[in-house]
mmCIF file with all atom_site columns, C-alpha atoms in Angstrom:
data_model
loop_
_atom_site.group_PDB
_atom_site.id
_atom_site.type_symbol
_atom_site.label_atom_id
_atom_site.label_alt_id
_atom_site.label_comp_id
_atom_site.label_asym_id
_atom_site.label_entity_id
_atom_site.label_seq_id
_atom_site.pdbx_PDB_ins_code
_atom_site.Cartn_x
_atom_site.Cartn_y
_atom_site.Cartn_z
_atom_site.occupancy
_atom_site.B_iso_or_equiv
_atom_site.pdbx_formal_charge
_atom_site.auth_seq_id
_atom_site.auth_comp_id
_atom_site.auth_asym_id
_atom_site.auth_atom_id
_atom_site.pdbx_PDB_model_num
ATOM 1   C CA . UNK C 1 1   ? 20.884  -11.108 -26.083 1.00 51.00 ? 74  UNK C CA 1
ATOM 2   C CA . UNK C 1 2   ? 18.172  -13.229 -24.480 1.00 62.00 ? 75  UNK C CA 1
ATOM 3   C CA . UNK C 1 3   ? 16.381  -12.004 -21.390 1.00 76.00 ? 76  UNK C CA 1
ATOM 4   C CA . UNK C 1 4   ? 17.229  -14.739 -18.912 1.00 76.00 ? 77  UNK C CA 1
ATOM 5   C CA . UNK C 1 5   ? 15.748  -13.757 -15.550 1.00 79.00 ? 78  UNK C CA 1
ATOM 6   C CA . UNK C 1 6   ? 17.681  -14.783 -12.488 1.00 88.00 ? 79  UNK C CA 1
ATOM 7   C CA . UNK C 1 7   ? 15.801  -17.332 -10.382 1.00 92.00 ? 80  UNK C CA 1
ATOM 8   C CA . UNK C 1 8   ? 14.489  -15.821 -7.169  1.00 95.00 ? 81  UNK C CA 1
ATOM 9   C CA . UNK C 1 9   ? 14.549  -17.624 -3.830  1.00 96.00 ? 82  UNK C CA 1
ATOM 10  C CA . UNK C 1 10  ? 11.136  -19.123 -3.062  1.00 97.00 ? 83  UNK C CA 1
ATOM 11  C CA . UNK C 1 11  ? 10.637  -16.854 -0.059  1.00 97.00 ? 84  UNK C CA 1
ATOM 12  C CA . UNK C 1 12  ? 11.355  -13.725 -2.081  1.00 97.00 ? 85  UNK C CA 1
ATOM 13  C CA . UNK C 1 13  ? 8.964   -14.768 -4.846  1.00 95.00 ? 86  UNK C CA 1
ATOM 14  C CA . UNK C 1 14  ? 6.216   -15.596 -2.340  1.00 96.00 ? 87  UNK C CA 1
ATOM 15  C CA . UNK C 1 15  ? 6.631   -12.218 -0.621  1.00 96.00 ? 88  UNK C CA 1
ATOM 16  C CA . UNK C 1 16  ? 6.421   -10.470 -3.985  1.00 96.00 ? 89  UNK C CA 1
ATOM 17  C CA . UNK C 1 17  ? 3.249   -12.263 -5.048  1.00 95.00 ? 90  UNK C CA 1
ATOM 18  C CA . UNK C 1 18  ? 1.696   -11.455 -1.670  1.00 96.00 ? 91  UNK C CA 1
ATOM 19  C CA . UNK C 1 19  ? 2.594   -7.783  -2.048  1.00 97.00 ? 92  UNK C CA 1
ATOM 20  C CA . UNK C 1 20  ? 0.869   -7.615  -5.430  1.00 97.00 ? 93  UNK C CA 1
ATOM 21  C CA . UNK C 1 21  ? -2.309  -9.053  -3.945  1.00 95.00 ? 94  UNK C CA 1
ATOM 22  C CA . UNK C 1 22  ? -2.602  -6.288  -1.318  1.00 94.00 ? 95  UNK C CA 1
ATOM 23  C CA . UNK C 1 23  ? -4.782  -4.388  -1.661  1.00 94.00 ? 96  UNK C CA 1
ATOM 24  C CA . UNK C 1 24  ? -6.798  -6.363  -4.247  1.00 92.00 ? 97  UNK C CA 1
ATOM 25  C CA . UNK C 1 25  ? -5.977  -4.798  -7.614  1.00 96.00 ? 98  UNK C CA 1
ATOM 26  C CA . UNK C 1 26  ? -7.787  -4.804  -10.931 1.00 96.00 ? 99  UNK C CA 1
ATOM 27  C CA . UNK C 1 27  ? -4.751  -3.804  -13.019 1.00 97.00 ? 100 UNK C CA 1
ATOM 28  C CA . UNK C 1 28  ? -1.541  -3.227  -11.010 1.00 97.00 ? 101 UNK C CA 1
ATOM 29  C CA . UNK C 1 29  ? -1.337  -6.908  -10.099 1.00 97.00 ? 102 UNK C CA 1
ATOM 30  C CA . UNK C 1 30  ? 0.918   -9.896  -10.748 1.00 96.00 ? 103 UNK C CA 1
ATOM 31  C CA . UNK C 1 31  ? -0.484  -10.273 -14.273 1.00 96.00 ? 104 UNK C CA 1
ATOM 32  C CA . UNK C 1 32  ? 0.707   -6.745  -15.060 1.00 97.00 ? 105 UNK C CA 1
ATOM 33  C CA . UNK C 1 33  ? 4.194   -7.673  -13.839 1.00 97.00 ? 106 UNK C CA 1
ATOM 34  C CA . UNK C 1 34  ? 4.217   -10.716 -16.121 1.00 96.00 ? 107 UNK C CA 1
ATOM 35  C CA . UNK C 1 35  ? 3.142   -8.539  -19.062 1.00 97.00 ? 108 UNK C CA 1
ATOM 36  C CA . UNK C 1 36  ? 5.974   -6.075  -18.394 1.00 98.00 ? 109 UNK C CA 1
ATOM 37  C CA . UNK C 1 37  ? 8.465   -8.948  -18.206 1.00 97.00 ? 110 UNK C CA 1
ATOM 38  C CA . UNK C 1 38  ? 7.174   -10.230 -21.543 1.00 96.00 ? 111 UNK C CA 1
ATOM 39  C CA . UNK C 1 39  ? 7.840   -6.830  -23.102 1.00 97.00 ? 112 UNK C CA 1
ATOM 40  C CA . UNK C 1 40  ? 11.332  -6.980  -21.576 1.00 97.00 ? 113 UNK C CA 1
ATOM 41  C CA . UNK C 1 41  ? 11.850  -10.330 -23.319 1.00 96.00 ? 114 UNK C CA 1
ATOM 42  C CA . UNK C 1 42  ? 10.673  -8.807  -26.605 1.00 97.00 ? 115 UNK C CA 1
ATOM 43  C CA . UNK C 1 43  ? 13.271  -6.043  -26.258 1.00 97.00 ? 116 UNK C CA 1
ATOM 44  C CA . UNK C 1 44  ? 15.916  -8.738  -25.825 1.00 96.00 ? 117 UNK C CA 1
ATOM 45  C CA . UNK C 1 45  ? 14.712  -11.001 -28.636 1.00 95.00 ? 118 UNK C CA 1
ATOM 46  C CA . UNK C 1 46  ? 13.573  -8.495  -31.276 1.00 96.00 ? 119 UNK C CA 1
ATOM 47  C CA . UNK C 1 47  ? 15.039  -5.186  -30.178 1.00 96.00 ? 120 UNK C CA 1
ATOM 48  C CA . UNK C 1 48  ? 18.249  -3.605  -28.923 1.00 96.00 ? 121 UNK C CA 1
ATOM 49  C CA . UNK C 1 49  ? 18.577  -5.892  -25.891 1.00 95.00 ? 122 UNK C CA 1
ATOM 50  C CA . UNK C 1 50  ? 19.650  -5.060  -22.352 1.00 96.00 ? 123 UNK C CA 1
ATOM 51  C CA . UNK C 1 51  ? 23.097  -4.296  -20.987 1.00 95.00 ? 124 UNK C CA 1
ATOM 52  C CA . UNK C 1 52  ? 21.914  -4.938  -17.401 1.00 95.00 ? 125 UNK C CA 1
ATOM 53  C CA . UNK C 1 53  ? 19.048  -7.412  -17.705 1.00 95.00 ? 126 UNK C CA 1
ATOM 54  C CA . UNK C 1 54  ? 19.049  -8.484  -14.051 1.00 96.00 ? 127 UNK C CA 1
ATOM 55  C CA . UNK C 1 55  ? 18.499  -4.930  -12.826 1.00 97.00 ? 128 UNK C CA 1
ATOM 56  C CA . UNK C 1 56  ? 15.718  -4.508  -15.403 1.00 98.00 ? 129 UNK C CA 1
ATOM 57  C CA . UNK C 1 57  ? 14.116  -7.770  -14.263 1.00 97.00 ? 130 UNK C CA 1
ATOM 58  C CA . UNK C 1 58  ? 14.123  -6.746  -10.616 1.00 98.00 ? 131 UNK C CA 1
ATOM 59  C CA . UNK C 1 59  ? 12.808  -3.274  -11.415 1.00 98.00 ? 132 UNK C CA 1
ATOM 60  C CA . UNK C 1 60  ? 9.971   -4.859  -13.392 1.00 98.00 ? 133 UNK C CA 1
ATOM 61  C CA . UNK C 1 61  ? 9.209   -7.244  -10.534 1.00 98.00 ? 134 UNK C CA 1
ATOM 62  C CA . UNK C 1 62  ? 9.084   -4.551  -7.860  1.00 98.00 ? 135 UNK C CA 1
ATOM 63  C CA . UNK C 1 63  ? 7.922   -1.402  -9.682  1.00 98.00 ? 136 UNK C CA 1
ATOM 64  C CA . UNK C 1 64  ? 4.302   -1.635  -8.430  1.00 98.00 ? 137 UNK C CA 1
ATOM 65  C CA . UNK C 1 65  ? 4.868   -3.844  -5.393  1.00 98.00 ? 138 UNK C CA 1
ATOM 66  C CA . UNK C 1 66  ? 3.298   -1.158  -3.223  1.00 98.00 ? 139 UNK C CA 1
ATOM 67  C CA . UNK C 1 67  ? 0.242   0.410   -4.833  1.00 97.00 ? 140 UNK C CA 1
ATOM 68  C CA . UNK C 1 68  ? -2.385  2.444   -3.034  1.00 94.00 ? 141 UNK C CA 1
ATOM 69  C CA . UNK C 1 69  ? -4.540  4.262   -5.574  1.00 93.00 ? 142 UNK C CA 1
ATOM 70  C CA . UNK C 1 70  ? -4.214  8.013   -5.279  1.00 87.00 ? 143 UNK C CA 1
ATOM 71  C CA . UNK C 1 71  ? -0.993  8.065   -3.232  1.00 92.00 ? 144 UNK C CA 1
ATOM 72  C CA . UNK C 1 72  ? 2.030   9.875   -4.580  1.00 93.00 ? 145 UNK C CA 1
ATOM 73  C CA . UNK C 1 73  ? 4.709   7.776   -2.915  1.00 97.00 ? 146 UNK C CA 1
ATOM 74  C CA . UNK C 1 74  ? 3.947   4.314   -4.298  1.00 97.00 ? 147 UNK C CA 1
ATOM 75  C CA . UNK C 1 75  ? 7.046   4.266   -6.497  1.00 98.00 ? 148 UNK C CA 1
ATOM 76  C CA . UNK C 1 76  ? 9.388   5.438   -3.748  1.00 98.00 ? 149 UNK C CA 1
ATOM 77  C CA . UNK C 1 77  ? 7.996   2.844   -1.336  1.00 98.00 ? 150 UNK C CA 1
ATOM 78  C CA . UNK C 1 78  ? 8.225   0.096   -3.980  1.00 98.00 ? 151 UNK C CA 1
ATOM 79  C CA . UNK C 1 79  ? 11.833  1.099   -4.685  1.00 98.00 ? 152 UNK C CA 1
ATOM 80  C CA . UNK C 1 80  ? 12.645  0.902   -0.970  1.00 98.00 ? 153 UNK C CA 1
ATOM 81  C CA . UNK C 1 81  ? 11.071  -2.566  -0.813  1.00 98.00 ? 154 UNK C CA 1
ATOM 82  C CA . UNK C 1 82  ? 13.210  -3.642  -3.788  1.00 98.00 ? 155 UNK C CA 1
ATOM 83  C CA . UNK C 1 83  ? 16.392  -2.364  -2.146  1.00 98.00 ? 156 UNK C CA 1
ATOM 84  C CA . UNK C 1 84  ? 15.590  -4.222  1.085   1.00 98.00 ? 157 UNK C CA 1
ATOM 85  C CA . UNK C 1 85  ? 14.701  -7.426  -0.779  1.00 98.00 ? 158 UNK C CA 1
ATOM 86  C CA . UNK C 1 86  ? 17.938  -7.374  -2.779  1.00 98.00 ? 159 UNK C CA 1
ATOM 87  C CA . UNK C 1 87  ? 19.949  -6.924  0.418   1.00 98.00 ? 160 UNK C CA 1
ATOM 88  C CA . UNK C 1 88  ? 18.048  -9.745  2.140   1.00 98.00 ? 161 UNK C CA 1
ATOM 89  C CA . UNK C 1 89  ? 17.624  -12.313 -0.609  1.00 97.00 ? 162 UNK C CA 1
ATOM 90  C CA . UNK C 1 90  ? 20.335  -11.564 -3.194  1.00 97.00 ? 163 UNK C CA 1
ATOM 91  C CA . UNK C 1 91  ? 23.256  -10.087 -1.233  1.00 97.00 ? 164 UNK C CA 1
ATOM 92  C CA . UNK C 1 92  ? 25.941  -11.869 -3.260  1.00 95.00 ? 165 UNK C CA 1
ATOM 93  C CA . UNK C 1 93  ? 24.341  -11.734 -6.715  1.00 95.00 ? 166 UNK C CA 1
ATOM 94  C CA . UNK C 1 94  ? 26.183  -8.583  -7.790  1.00 95.00 ? 167 UNK C CA 1
ATOM 95  C CA . UNK C 1 95  ? 22.956  -6.630  -8.327  1.00 96.00 ? 168 UNK C CA 1
ATOM 96  C CA . UNK C 1 96  ? 23.260  -2.849  -8.677  1.00 97.00 ? 169 UNK C CA 1
ATOM 97  C CA . UNK C 1 97  ? 20.485  -2.003  -6.232  1.00 98.00 ? 170 UNK C CA 1
ATOM 98  C CA . UNK C 1 98  ? 20.835  1.730   -6.880  1.00 98.00 ? 171 UNK C CA 1
ATOM 99  C CA . UNK C 1 99  ? 20.028  1.150   -10.544 1.00 98.00 ? 172 UNK C CA 1
ATOM 100 C CA . UNK C 1 100 ? 16.952  -0.921  -9.653  1.00 98.00 ? 173 UNK C CA 1
ATOM 101 C CA . UNK C 1 101 ? 15.783  1.883   -7.364  1.00 98.00 ? 174 UNK C CA 1
ATOM 102 C CA . UNK C 1 102 ? 16.433  4.488   -10.072 1.00 98.00 ? 175 UNK C CA 1
ATOM 103 C CA . UNK C 1 103 ? 14.384  2.606   -12.665 1.00 98.00 ? 176 UNK C CA 1
ATOM 104 C CA . UNK C 1 104 ? 11.449  2.111   -10.296 1.00 98.00 ? 177 UNK C CA 1
ATOM 105 C CA . UNK C 1 105 ? 11.423  5.739   -9.169  1.00 98.00 ? 178 UNK C CA 1
ATOM 106 C CA . UNK C 1 106 ? 11.452  6.909   -12.802 1.00 98.00 ? 179 UNK C CA 1
ATOM 107 C CA . UNK C 1 107 ? 8.074   5.230   -13.349 1.00 98.00 ? 180 UNK C CA 1
ATOM 108 C CA . UNK C 1 108 ? 6.511   8.017   -11.265 1.00 96.00 ? 181 UNK C CA 1
ATOM 109 C CA . UNK C 1 109 ? 7.465   10.560  -13.948 1.00 94.00 ? 182 UNK C CA 1
ATOM 110 C CA . UNK C 1 110 ? 7.136   8.630   -17.203 1.00 89.00 ? 183 UNK C CA 1
ATOM 111 C CA . UNK C 1 111 ? 4.335   10.733  -18.666 1.00 86.00 ? 184 UNK C CA 1
ATOM 112 C CA . UNK C 1 112 ? 6.382   13.897  -18.073 1.00 89.00 ? 185 UNK C CA 1
ATOM 113 C CA . UNK C 1 113 ? 9.669   12.655  -19.529 1.00 93.00 ? 186 UNK C CA 1
ATOM 114 C CA . UNK C 1 114 ? 11.091  13.280  -22.994 1.00 93.00 ? 187 UNK C CA 1
ATOM 115 C CA . UNK C 1 115 ? 13.410  10.824  -24.784 1.00 93.00 ? 188 UNK C CA 1
ATOM 116 C CA . UNK C 1 116 ? 16.552  12.776  -23.889 1.00 92.00 ? 189 UNK C CA 1
ATOM 117 C CA . UNK C 1 117 ? 15.709  12.900  -20.186 1.00 97.00 ? 190 UNK C CA 1
ATOM 118 C CA . UNK C 1 118 ? 16.800  9.319   -19.477 1.00 98.00 ? 191 UNK C CA 1
ATOM 119 C CA . UNK C 1 119 ? 19.402  6.873   -20.740 1.00 98.00 ? 192 UNK C CA 1
ATOM 120 C CA . UNK C 1 120 ? 18.396  4.490   -23.564 1.00 98.00 ? 193 UNK C CA 1
ATOM 121 C CA . UNK C 1 121 ? 17.984  1.450   -21.307 1.00 97.00 ? 194 UNK C CA 1
ATOM 122 C CA . UNK C 1 122 ? 15.780  3.369   -18.852 1.00 98.00 ? 195 UNK C CA 1
ATOM 123 C CA . UNK C 1 123 ? 13.684  4.555   -21.811 1.00 98.00 ? 196 UNK C CA 1
ATOM 124 C CA . UNK C 1 124 ? 13.132  0.964   -22.895 1.00 98.00 ? 197 UNK C CA 1
ATOM 125 C CA . UNK C 1 125 ? 12.212  -0.115  -19.371 1.00 98.00 ? 198 UNK C CA 1
ATOM 126 C CA . UNK C 1 126 ? 9.687   2.702   -18.955 1.00 98.00 ? 199 UNK C CA 1
ATOM 127 C CA . UNK C 1 127 ? 8.166   1.865   -22.321 1.00 98.00 ? 200 UNK C CA 1
ATOM 128 C CA . UNK C 1 128 ? 7.743   -1.765  -21.280 1.00 98.00 ? 201 UNK C CA 1
ATOM 129 C CA . UNK C 1 129 ? 5.578   -0.478  -18.430 1.00 98.00 ? 202 UNK C CA 1
ATOM 130 C CA . UNK C 1 130 ? 3.569   1.847   -20.704 1.00 97.00 ? 203 UNK C CA 1
ATOM 131 C CA . UNK C 1 131 ? 3.200   -0.571  -23.620 1.00 98.00 ? 204 UNK C CA 1
ATOM 132 C CA . UNK C 1 132 ? -0.394  -1.250  -22.515 1.00 98.00 ? 205 UNK C CA 1
ATOM 133 C CA . UNK C 1 133 ? -1.324  2.057   -24.178 1.00 98.00 ? 206 UNK C CA 1
ATOM 134 C CA . UNK C 1 134 ? -0.590  0.471   -27.560 1.00 98.00 ? 207 UNK C CA 1
ATOM 135 C CA . UNK C 1 135 ? -2.331  -2.830  -26.847 1.00 98.00 ? 208 UNK C CA 1
ATOM 136 C CA . UNK C 1 136 ? -5.258  -4.118  -28.940 1.00 98.00 ? 209 UNK C CA 1
ATOM 137 C CA . UNK C 1 137 ? -8.401  -2.096  -28.255 1.00 98.00 ? 210 UNK C CA 1
ATOM 138 C CA . UNK C 1 138 ? -10.091 -4.726  -26.073 1.00 98.00 ? 211 UNK C CA 1
ATOM 139 C CA . UNK C 1 139 ? -6.982  -5.117  -23.905 1.00 97.00 ? 212 UNK C CA 1
ATOM 140 C CA . UNK C 1 140 ? -6.601  -1.353  -23.576 1.00 98.00 ? 213 UNK C CA 1
ATOM 141 C CA . UNK C 1 141 ? -10.259 -1.021  -22.588 1.00 97.00 ? 214 UNK C CA 1
ATOM 142 C CA . UNK C 1 142 ? -9.849  -3.693  -19.897 1.00 97.00 ? 215 UNK C CA 1
ATOM 143 C CA . UNK C 1 143 ? -6.827  -1.790  -18.557 1.00 97.00 ? 216 UNK C CA 1
ATOM 144 C CA . UNK C 1 144 ? -8.816  1.444   -18.516 1.00 97.00 ? 217 UNK C CA 1
ATOM 145 C CA . UNK C 1 145 ? -11.664 -0.220  -16.604 1.00 97.00 ? 218 UNK C CA 1
ATOM 146 C CA . UNK C 1 146 ? -9.159  -1.733  -14.187 1.00 97.00 ? 219 UNK C CA 1
ATOM 147 C CA . UNK C 1 147 ? -7.674  1.663   -13.345 1.00 97.00 ? 220 UNK C CA 1
ATOM 148 C CA . UNK C 1 148 ? -11.171 3.048   -12.682 1.00 96.00 ? 221 UNK C CA 1
ATOM 149 C CA . UNK C 1 149 ? -11.927 0.077   -10.431 1.00 96.00 ? 222 UNK C CA 1
ATOM 150 C CA . UNK C 1 150 ? -8.744  0.623   -8.434  1.00 96.00 ? 223 UNK C CA 1
ATOM 151 C CA . UNK C 1 151 ? -9.643  4.261   -7.775  1.00 95.00 ? 224 UNK C CA 1
ATOM 152 C CA . UNK C 1 152 ? -13.270 3.537   -6.858  1.00 93.00 ? 225 UNK C CA 1
ATOM 153 C CA . UNK C 1 153 ? -13.730 4.316   -3.181  1.00 85.00 ? 226 UNK C CA 1
ATOM 154 C CA . UNK C 1 154 ? -10.563 6.428   -3.088  1.00 89.00 ? 227 UNK C CA 1
ATOM 155 C CA . UNK C 1 155 ? -11.627 9.306   -5.331  1.00 89.00 ? 228 UNK C CA 1
ATOM 156 C CA . UNK C 1 156 ? -15.173 10.477  -6.189  1.00 93.00 ? 229 UNK C CA 1
ATOM 157 C CA . UNK C 1 157 ? -16.195 9.073   -9.577  1.00 93.00 ? 230 UNK C CA 1
ATOM 158 C CA . UNK C 1 158 ? -16.692 12.432  -11.283 1.00 93.00 ? 231 UNK C CA 1
ATOM 159 C CA . UNK C 1 159 ? -13.280 13.640  -10.091 1.00 94.00 ? 232 UNK C CA 1
ATOM 160 C CA . UNK C 1 160 ? -11.557 10.449  -11.229 1.00 94.00 ? 233 UNK C CA 1
ATOM 161 C CA . UNK C 1 161 ? -13.142 10.716  -14.692 1.00 94.00 ? 234 UNK C CA 1
ATOM 162 C CA . UNK C 1 162 ? -12.095 14.367  -14.979 1.00 94.00 ? 235 UNK C CA 1
ATOM 163 C CA . UNK C 1 163 ? -8.511  13.720  -13.914 1.00 93.00 ? 236 UNK C CA 1
ATOM 164 C CA . UNK C 1 164 ? -8.198  10.529  -15.962 1.00 94.00 ? 237 UNK C CA 1
ATOM 165 C CA . UNK C 1 165 ? -9.376  12.274  -19.120 1.00 95.00 ? 238 UNK C CA 1
ATOM 166 C CA . UNK C 1 166 ? -6.991  15.162  -18.470 1.00 94.00 ? 239 UNK C CA 1
ATOM 167 C CA . UNK C 1 167 ? -4.086  12.761  -17.981 1.00 93.00 ? 240 UNK C CA 1
ATOM 168 C CA . UNK C 1 168 ? -4.842  10.786  -21.150 1.00 95.00 ? 241 UNK C CA 1
ATOM 169 C CA . UNK C 1 169 ? -5.240  13.996  -23.174 1.00 95.00 ? 242 UNK C CA 1
ATOM 170 C CA . UNK C 1 170 ? -1.868  15.138  -21.869 1.00 93.00 ? 243 UNK C CA 1
ATOM 171 C CA . UNK C 1 171 ? -0.256  11.863  -22.978 1.00 94.00 ? 244 UNK C CA 1
ATOM 172 C CA . UNK C 1 172 ? -1.970  12.080  -26.368 1.00 95.00 ? 245 UNK C CA 1
ATOM 173 C CA . UNK C 1 173 ? -0.725  15.646  -26.851 1.00 94.00 ? 246 UNK C CA 1
ATOM 174 C CA . UNK C 1 174 ? 2.918   14.744  -26.415 1.00 93.00 ? 247 UNK C CA 1
ATOM 175 C CA . UNK C 1 175 ? 5.128   14.528  -29.504 1.00 93.00 ? 248 UNK C CA 1
ATOM 176 C CA . UNK C 1 176 ? 6.366   11.165  -28.222 1.00 95.00 ? 249 UNK C CA 1
ATOM 177 C CA . UNK C 1 177 ? 4.313   8.778   -26.103 1.00 96.00 ? 250 UNK C CA 1
ATOM 178 C CA . UNK C 1 178 ? 7.136   6.236   -25.982 1.00 98.00 ? 251 UNK C CA 1
ATOM 179 C CA . UNK C 1 179 ? 10.665  7.275   -25.120 1.00 98.00 ? 252 UNK C CA 1
ATOM 180 C CA . UNK C 1 180 ? 12.543  4.620   -27.120 1.00 98.00 ? 253 UNK C CA 1
ATOM 181 C CA . UNK C 1 181 ? 12.601  4.316   -30.897 1.00 98.00 ? 254 UNK C CA 1
ATOM 182 C CA . UNK C 1 182 ? 11.839  0.605   -30.561 1.00 98.00 ? 255 UNK C CA 1
ATOM 183 C CA . UNK C 1 183 ? 8.462   1.161   -28.891 1.00 98.00 ? 256 UNK C CA 1
ATOM 184 C CA . UNK C 1 184 ? 7.733   4.409   -30.717 1.00 98.00 ? 257 UNK C CA 1
ATOM 185 C CA . UNK C 1 185 ? 7.917   2.656   -34.078 1.00 98.00 ? 258 UNK C CA 1
ATOM 186 C CA . UNK C 1 186 ? 5.858   -0.328  -32.925 1.00 98.00 ? 259 UNK C CA 1
ATOM 187 C CA . UNK C 1 187 ? 3.186   1.190   -30.727 1.00 98.00 ? 260 UNK C CA 1
ATOM 188 C CA . UNK C 1 188 ? 2.791   4.940   -31.287 1.00 98.00 ? 261 UNK C CA 1
ATOM 189 C CA . UNK C 1 189 ? -0.026  4.609   -33.836 1.00 98.00 ? 262 UNK C CA 1
ATOM 190 C CA . UNK C 1 190 ? -2.167  2.088   -31.921 1.00 98.00 ? 263 UNK C CA 1
ATOM 191 C CA . UNK C 1 191 ? -1.563  3.996   -28.669 1.00 98.00 ? 264 UNK C CA 1
ATOM 192 C CA . UNK C 1 192 ? -2.831  7.219   -30.234 1.00 98.00 ? 265 UNK C CA 1
ATOM 193 C CA . UNK C 1 193 ? -5.857  5.378   -31.625 1.00 98.00 ? 266 UNK C CA 1
ATOM 194 C CA . UNK C 1 194 ? -6.679  4.028   -28.158 1.00 98.00 ? 267 UNK C CA 1
ATOM 195 C CA . UNK C 1 195 ? -6.179  7.369   -26.427 1.00 98.00 ? 268 UNK C CA 1
ATOM 196 C CA . UNK C 1 196 ? -8.159  9.307   -29.026 1.00 97.00 ? 269 UNK C CA 1
ATOM 197 C CA . UNK C 1 197 ? -11.037 6.856   -28.774 1.00 96.00 ? 270 UNK C CA 1
ATOM 198 C CA . UNK C 1 198 ? -10.978 7.095   -24.976 1.00 94.00 ? 271 UNK C CA 1
ATOM 199 C CA . UNK C 1 199 ? -10.852 10.900  -24.615 1.00 94.00 ? 272 UNK C CA 1
ATOM 200 C CA . UNK C 1 200 ? -13.415 11.559  -27.351 1.00 89.00 ? 273 UNK C CA 1
ATOM 201 C CA . UNK C 1 201 ? -16.162 9.355   -25.980 1.00 76.00 ? 274 UNK C CA 1
#
């Protein structure tokens, strides 16, 4: 099944792109959204596909719409924005807004979830968001620098480095980094190489 995104009204798309530009972001920006959507297309073209592709598309589009480094409610606020946008811009499109909200809110807990904790489609969606961990080394390093840049000014540098290393070591120590078999088979090895290289330096 091909991943054929529904066309968004121009006003909705403009509001989304504006949201992703505020505050200025080094990683959680519109380019990240496009990368996640590309992984969603790969799932459709080379993997198990999607049973509800429109909900996946909208979750991908809105999952980081609100992002203030260091805050714990970014996902909940992004999910609320998605729900409001669906009601305003796509009221008759038959979108399951509750499912979009569920997928976005799950991104807050991805690193603490095991494969059996979520349904197979949610696992694939979460892995699309985390696929950066298994990217080529140079791309992973740019992502890592981008995260540090986003936290600069919000958290003291030494504290960020301590917490970041702890988080990456926690991810590396998990039996499964990716929740779906599709991403586990493709990206587990390069993700572990990237994480090992990062935490050991």
